[in-house]
């Protein structure tokens, strides 16, 4: 079953060019989808449509099969929640903030209290239930907002840049809450994020937005391993040791953008401290005369290169290659 089906959707602010053009999009119920893309690419606009806070200027949005017309919007909206980048909390206790959505819906007080307590436990904030919301840190505020959404138990949740203000531990905690929510309640998650590594770790289908249009996302090289202390810093991934710049202690995943990986025929003197010898295992065409090249060099790595450099370097599938990238290209996942 589809949670969302969009057909011929356009959204235009005022009189300008459309901020979003989506010919067709289907999001499976109980799935996790992430829209990645630079600022201004239309992520928040799309999230507003999916959170049923707005209707498109043209085309249709179906939510669990039902057409989201302006008339049906208020009723359907109760089944989906939007978690904003900087969530709004009002004065009052954490508990009152979490109960608020249920109160608006007329839920009886003890049901409300129990739901709020469960939600606060989920996000690890039980101890702060009585605290005035105004005294919380940014990360705590976000967890309260998440608990508020959890307490409502919606069918779908849209999260706008959920990891922007979180450190490594905060991201991991959020990942756990979201993953168990999907597993236990079958909630449909939609994320707008720059953080493709976070999205992939949630098992998300990642779609790229650029200039208001969707395109398939380039994969991120996500690698598991552990930081080796000492100088210079290294990251051990299986039998491969990567030169890295400082990484937070305890980092268990790193990622390397496929455009940061340069391919060569031989190890060369260069500023790239990582030069891994391997073989080309797959080649797939991308748009704009670029190729996505998969290399096995002890770890699987993908690189985006132009067709021209592929030819210039006389690369071939199955052939040898060196994948080079700077220590600074290895970022904490
Ligand atoms: P993102 O979330 O990816 O940064 P947005 O959806 O916020 O992108 O914006 C997409 C485009 O729509 C941008 O060009 C932005 O300037 C424009 N836009 C967003 N909100 C408004 C608004 N309220 N009024 C007019 N233009 C807007
Ligand atoms: Mg945005």
JSON list of C-alpha atoms and ligand atoms in Angstrom, two decimals, residues 38-45 47 85 160-161 192 194, ligand 2:
[
{"chain": "A", "resi": 38, "resn": "UNK", "atom": "CA", "xyz": [21.13, 21.78, -1.21]},
{"chain": "A", "resi": 39, "resn": "UNK", "atom": "CA", "xyz": [19.43, 24.78, 0.37]},
{"chain": "A", "resi": 40, "resn": "UNK", "atom": "CA", "xyz": [16.55, 26.06, -1.69]},
{"chain": "A", "resi": 41, "resn": "UNK", "atom": "CA", "xyz": [16.09, 22.78, -3.58]},
{"chain": "A", "resi": 42, "resn": "UNK", "atom": "CA", "xyz": [12.51, 22.40, -2.39]},
{"chain": "A", "resi": 43, "resn": "UNK", "atom": "CA", "xyz": [12.82, 19.98, 0.54]},
{"chain": "A", "resi": 44, "resn": "UNK", "atom": "CA", "xyz": [10.74, 21.98, 3.02]},
{"chain": "A", "resi": 45, "resn": "UNK", "atom": "CA", "xyz": [8.15, 22.79, 0.36]},
{"chain": "A", "resi": 47, "resn": "UNK", "atom": "CA", "xyz": [7.55, 18.24, 3.28]},
{"chain": "A", "resi": 85, "resn": "UNK", "atom": "CA", "xyz": [13.84, 22.16, 12.28]},
{"chain": "A", "resi": 160, "resn": "UNK", "atom": "CA", "xyz": [12.71, 18.62, 8.49]},
{"chain": "A", "resi": 161, "resn": "UNK", "atom": "CA", "xyz": [16.51, 18.50, 8.92]},
{"chain": "A", "resi": 192, "resn": "UNK", "atom": "CA", "xyz": [14.38, 16.25, 4.51]},
{"chain": "A", "resi": 194, "resn": "UNK", "atom": "CA", "xyz": [21.61, 17.09, 4.16]},
{"chain": "B", "resi": 2, "resn": "LIG", "atom": "MG1", "xyz": [14.35, 23.60, 4.27]}
]
